[in-house]
Amino acid sequence: GLVPEYGERAGRMAQEYSYKAGWPVSIAQIVQASVLAVILIFVGYLLYHEAVTWNKVVGIIVCLIGLALINIK
């Protein structure tokens, strides 16, 4: 389908640019996975009319907290 192809392409581009920018591999993978999870919730809602449940909202919050904790030095 169209959506998975663009999603895969965007993921590869994100990996390539993060590596070129000098991000540590472990952090780049965590950030990419978290951002992808949040994006896919919205894609599911907009394109496939899936319900946004409290579990998904909590998942978004956990992803954002995780990203914030990664940036604390």
C-alpha positions as YAML, in Angstrom:
chain: A
units: angstrom
residues:
- id: 1
  name: GLY
  ca: [0.00, 0.00, 0.00]
- id: 2
  name: LEU
  ca: [0.88, 3.62, -0.29]
- id: 3
  name: VAL
  ca: [1.13, 4.46, 3.41]
- id: 4
  name: PRO
  ca: [3.63, 1.69, 4.34]
- id: 5
  name: GLU
  ca: [5.88, 2.59, 1.41]
- id: 6
  name: TYR
  ca: [6.09, 6.24, 2.43]
- id: 7
  name: GLY
  ca: [6.50, 5.28, 6.08]
- id: 8
  name: GLU
  ca: [9.40, 2.98, 5.28]
- id: 9
  name: ARG
  ca: [11.02, 5.62, 3.08]
- id: 10
  name: ALA
  ca: [10.61, 8.28, 5.78]
- id: 11
  name: GLY
  ca: [12.15, 5.93, 8.35]
- id: 12
  name: ARG
  ca: [15.17, 5.27, 6.19]
- id: 13
  name: MET
  ca: [15.64, 8.97, 5.54]
- id: 14
  name: ALA
  ca: [15.37, 9.73, 9.26]
- id: 15
  name: GLN
  ca: [18.01, 7.11, 10.06]
- id: 16
  name: GLU
  ca: [20.35, 8.39, 7.39]
- id: 17
  name: TYR
  ca: [20.06, 12.02, 8.46]
- id: 18
  name: SER
  ca: [20.41, 11.23, 12.17]
- id: 19
  name: TYR
  ca: [23.57, 9.22, 11.54]
- id: 20
  name: LYS
  ca: [25.01, 11.97, 9.35]
- id: 21
  name: ALA
  ca: [24.21, 14.51, 12.07]
- id: 22
  name: GLY
  ca: [26.26, 12.47, 14.54]
- id: 23
  name: TRP
  ca: [23.51, 11.13, 16.79]
- id: 24
  name: PRO
  ca: [24.44, 8.07, 18.84]
- id: 25
  name: VAL
  ca: [22.89, 4.99, 17.26]
- id: 26
  name: SER
  ca: [21.08, 3.91, 20.42]
- id: 27
  name: ILE
  ca: [19.41, 7.29, 20.95]
- id: 28
  name: ALA
  ca: [18.52, 7.73, 17.28]
- id: 29
  name: GLN
  ca: [16.69, 4.39, 17.25]
- id: 30
  name: ILE
  ca: [14.72, 5.22, 20.41]
- id: 31
  name: VAL
  ca: [13.72, 8.64, 19.10]
- id: 32
  name: GLN
  ca: [12.73, 7.23, 15.73]
- id: 33
  name: ALA
  ca: [10.63, 4.44, 17.28]
- id: 34
  name: SER
  ca: [8.86, 6.87, 19.63]
- id: 35
  name: VAL
  ca: [8.08, 9.38, 16.92]
- id: 36
  name: LEU
  ca: [6.88, 6.62, 14.59]
- id: 37
  name: ALA
  ca: [4.55, 5.22, 17.26]
- id: 38
  name: VAL
  ca: [2.95, 8.62, 17.81]
- id: 39
  name: ILE
  ca: [2.64, 9.29, 14.07]
- id: 40
  name: LEU
  ca: [1.04, 5.91, 13.44]
- id: 41
  name: ILE
  ca: [-1.65, 6.60, 16.04]
- id: 42
  name: PHE
  ca: [-2.64, 9.71, 14.12]
- id: 43
  name: VAL
  ca: [-2.41, 7.95, 10.74]
- id: 44
  name: GLY
  ca: [-4.70, 5.23, 12.08]
- id: 45
  name: TYR
  ca: [-7.16, 7.85, 13.28]
- id: 46
  name: LEU
  ca: [-7.15, 9.96, 10.12]
- id: 47
  name: LEU
  ca: [-6.92, 7.32, 7.40]
- id: 48
  name: TYR
  ca: [-8.44, 4.22, 8.97]
- id: 49
  name: HIS
  ca: [-10.89, 5.87, 11.40]
- id: 50
  name: GLU
  ca: [-9.53, 4.01, 14.40]
- id: 51
  name: ALA
  ca: [-10.57, 5.25, 17.81]
- id: 52
  name: VAL
  ca: [-8.04, 7.12, 19.91]
- id: 53
  name: THR
  ca: [-8.42, 5.33, 23.24]
- id: 54
  name: TRP
  ca: [-7.00, 6.24, 26.63]
- id: 55
  name: ASN
  ca: [-4.39, 3.50, 26.16]
- id: 56
  name: LYS
  ca: [-3.12, 5.27, 23.05]
- id: 57
  name: VAL
  ca: [-3.13, 8.67, 24.77]
- id: 58
  name: VAL
  ca: [-1.14, 7.21, 27.67]
- id: 59
  name: GLY
  ca: [1.25, 5.66, 25.13]
- id: 60
  name: ILE
  ca: [1.82, 9.06, 23.53]
- id: 61
  name: ILE
  ca: [2.49, 10.59, 26.94]
- id: 62
  name: VAL
  ca: [4.96, 7.82, 27.82]
- id: 63
  name: CYS
  ca: [6.77, 8.33, 24.50]
- id: 64
  name: LEU
  ca: [7.03, 12.08, 25.12]
- id: 65
  name: ILE
  ca: [8.26, 11.56, 28.68]
- id: 66
  name: GLY
  ca: [10.85, 9.11, 27.39]
- id: 67
  name: LEU
  ca: [12.07, 11.59, 24.81]
- id: 68
  name: ALA
  ca: [12.29, 14.28, 27.47]
- id: 69
  name: LEU
  ca: [14.30, 11.98, 29.75]
- id: 70
  name: ILE
  ca: [16.73, 11.20, 26.94]
- id: 71
  name: ASN
  ca: [17.47, 14.91, 26.56]
- id: 72
  name: ILE
  ca: [18.20, 15.47, 30.26]
- id: 73
  name: LYS
  ca: [21.93, 15.61, 30.82]
...
